[in-house]
Short mmCIF file of C-alpha atoms in Angstrom, two decimals:
data_model
loop_
_atom_site.label_atom_id
_atom_site.label_comp_id
_atom_site.label_asym_id
_atom_site.label_seq_id
_atom_site.Cartn_x
_atom_site.Cartn_y
_atom_site.Cartn_z
CA UNK A 1 -19.66 -9.06 11.87
CA UNK A 2 -18.58 -12.70 11.73
CA UNK A 3 -15.30 -13.85 10.19
CA UNK A 4 -13.27 -16.95 9.50
CA UNK A 5 -9.53 -16.50 9.13
CA UNK A 6 -7.67 -18.59 6.58
CA UNK A 7 -4.72 -20.74 7.60
CA UNK A 8 -2.11 -18.04 6.84
CA UNK A 9 -3.82 -15.46 9.04
CA UNK A 10 -2.34 -15.36 12.56
CA UNK A 11 -4.40 -16.62 15.49
CA UNK A 12 -3.73 -13.30 17.23
CA UNK A 13 -5.99 -11.65 14.64
CA UNK A 14 -8.81 -13.99 15.70
CA UNK A 15 -8.21 -12.96 19.31
CA UNK A 16 -8.21 -9.28 18.29
CA UNK A 17 -11.54 -9.63 16.45
CA UNK A 18 -13.17 -11.43 19.37
CA UNK A 19 -12.05 -8.65 21.74
CA UNK A 20 -13.71 -6.14 19.38
CA UNK A 21 -17.02 -8.00 19.63
CA UNK A 22 -16.58 -9.62 16.21
CA UNK A 23 -17.32 -13.35 16.11
CA UNK A 24 -14.06 -14.81 14.76
CA UNK A 25 -13.01 -18.35 13.93
CA UNK A 26 -9.85 -19.80 12.48
CA UNK A 27 -9.66 -22.51 9.82
CA UNK A 28 -7.60 -24.58 12.26
CA UNK A 29 -10.80 -25.00 14.31
CA UNK A 30 -12.56 -26.79 11.43
CA UNK A 31 -12.46 -30.62 11.34
CA UNK A 32 -9.73 -30.81 8.68
CA UNK A 33 -7.79 -27.92 10.23
CA UNK A 34 -4.81 -26.86 8.07
CA UNK A 35 -5.90 -29.24 5.31
CA UNK A 36 -9.37 -27.74 4.82
CA UNK A 37 -9.79 -26.91 1.14
CA UNK A 38 -10.63 -23.44 -0.11
CA UNK A 39 -13.93 -24.80 -1.45
CA UNK A 40 -14.93 -26.17 1.97
CA UNK A 41 -13.90 -22.91 3.66
CA UNK A 42 -15.99 -20.90 1.17
CA UNK A 43 -19.02 -23.16 1.59
CA UNK A 44 -18.73 -23.00 5.38
CA UNK A 45 -18.41 -19.21 5.28
CA UNK A 46 -21.41 -18.80 2.98
CA UNK A 47 -23.56 -21.16 5.06
CA UNK A 48 -22.72 -19.31 8.29
CA UNK A 49 -22.62 -15.73 6.91
CA UNK A 50 -18.90 -15.40 7.64
CA UNK A 51 -16.38 -13.14 5.94
CA UNK A 52 -13.34 -15.08 4.76
CA UNK A 53 -10.17 -13.22 5.72
CA UNK A 54 -7.19 -14.38 3.70
CA UNK A 55 -3.94 -13.48 1.99
CA UNK A 56 -4.64 -16.05 -0.73
CA UNK A 57 -5.44 -14.79 -4.25
CA UNK A 58 -7.27 -18.05 -5.01
CA UNK A 59 -10.19 -16.86 -2.88
CA UNK A 60 -10.39 -13.69 -4.96
CA UNK A 61 -10.53 -15.75 -8.11
CA UNK A 62 -13.26 -17.93 -6.62
CA UNK A 63 -15.23 -14.84 -5.58
CA UNK A 64 -15.30 -13.53 -9.14
CA UNK A 65 -15.73 -16.88 -10.94
CA UNK A 66 -18.06 -18.74 -8.54
CA UNK A 67 -19.38 -15.90 -6.35
CA UNK A 68 -18.12 -17.83 -3.35
CA UNK A 69 -17.20 -16.92 -0.75
CA UNK A 70 -19.85 -14.22 -0.81
CA UNK A 71 -17.94 -12.05 1.66
CA UNK A 72 -14.19 -11.73 1.32
CA UNK A 73 -11.45 -9.55 2.79
CA UNK A 74 -8.01 -10.08 1.29
CA UNK A 75 -5.03 -8.87 3.30
CA UNK A 76 -2.49 -7.38 0.84
CA UNK A 77 0.13 -6.26 3.33
CA UNK A 78 3.15 -8.37 2.51
CA UNK A 79 5.28 -9.52 5.41
CA UNK A 80 4.17 -7.16 8.14
CA UNK A 81 4.23 -8.23 11.75
CA UNK A 82 0.98 -9.40 13.32
CA UNK A 83 0.97 -6.26 15.47
CA UNK A 84 1.19 -4.07 12.36
CA UNK A 85 -1.62 -6.00 10.66
CA UNK A 86 -3.84 -5.60 13.73
CA UNK A 87 -3.06 -1.87 13.86
CA UNK A 88 -4.12 -1.45 10.22
CA UNK A 89 -7.29 -3.52 10.68
CA UNK A 90 -8.10 -1.59 13.86
CA UNK A 91 -7.94 1.69 11.93
CA UNK A 92 -10.69 0.43 9.60
CA UNK A 93 -12.71 -1.94 11.81
CA UNK A 94 -15.84 0.24 11.95
CA UNK A 95 -15.82 0.64 8.16
CA UNK A 96 -15.47 -3.13 7.70
CA UNK A 97 -18.36 -3.80 10.10
CA UNK A 98 -20.48 -1.26 8.21
CA UNK A 99 -19.82 -2.96 4.86
CA UNK A 100 -20.66 -6.35 6.42
CA UNK A 101 -23.99 -5.02 7.68
CA UNK A 102 -24.96 -3.29 4.42
CA UNK A 103 -24.05 -5.81 1.71
CA UNK A 104 -24.83 -9.48 1.17
CA UNK A 105 -21.74 -9.90 -1.00
CA UNK A 106 -18.46 -7.98 -1.18
CA UNK A 107 -14.75 -8.20 -1.94
CA UNK A 108 -12.34 -5.90 -0.09
CA UNK A 109 -8.57 -5.56 -0.28
CA UNK A 110 -6.76 -4.20 2.77
CA UNK A 111 -3.57 -2.39 1.84
CA UNK A 112 -1.11 -0.48 4.00
CA UNK A 113 -2.50 2.97 3.21
CA UNK A 114 -6.07 2.20 2.15
CA UNK A 115 -8.94 -0.22 1.92
CA UNK A 116 -10.35 -0.94 -1.51
CA UNK A 117 -13.94 -2.10 -1.88
CA UNK A 118 -13.64 -3.70 -5.29
CA UNK A 119 -17.05 -5.32 -5.44
CA UNK A 120 -20.27 -5.11 -3.49
#
């Protein structure tokens, strides 16, 4: 699995993914860093077969209206600590990798008690 984390996703999550063998990047590594637009992030993700990981509902809207980004995981966990977010992701990491490998397009919401695959 390959992911790009949006600006509001902590860098520690990128480190976590890389330790799990998941190729992970952060938007802050792109040329425009924090100022990279959602459109540019989506195009970059689609071109490089990356899953966009975000808390931003605008990406969900873009997924349904423009079918971009093609692969999207939205973190719907409120104001949890980074450690708590990593713990929840870790519980479901194998499932997320499986979805990535099986589908060319998907939208997933990660909640505290469950993961919802809303489109694939």
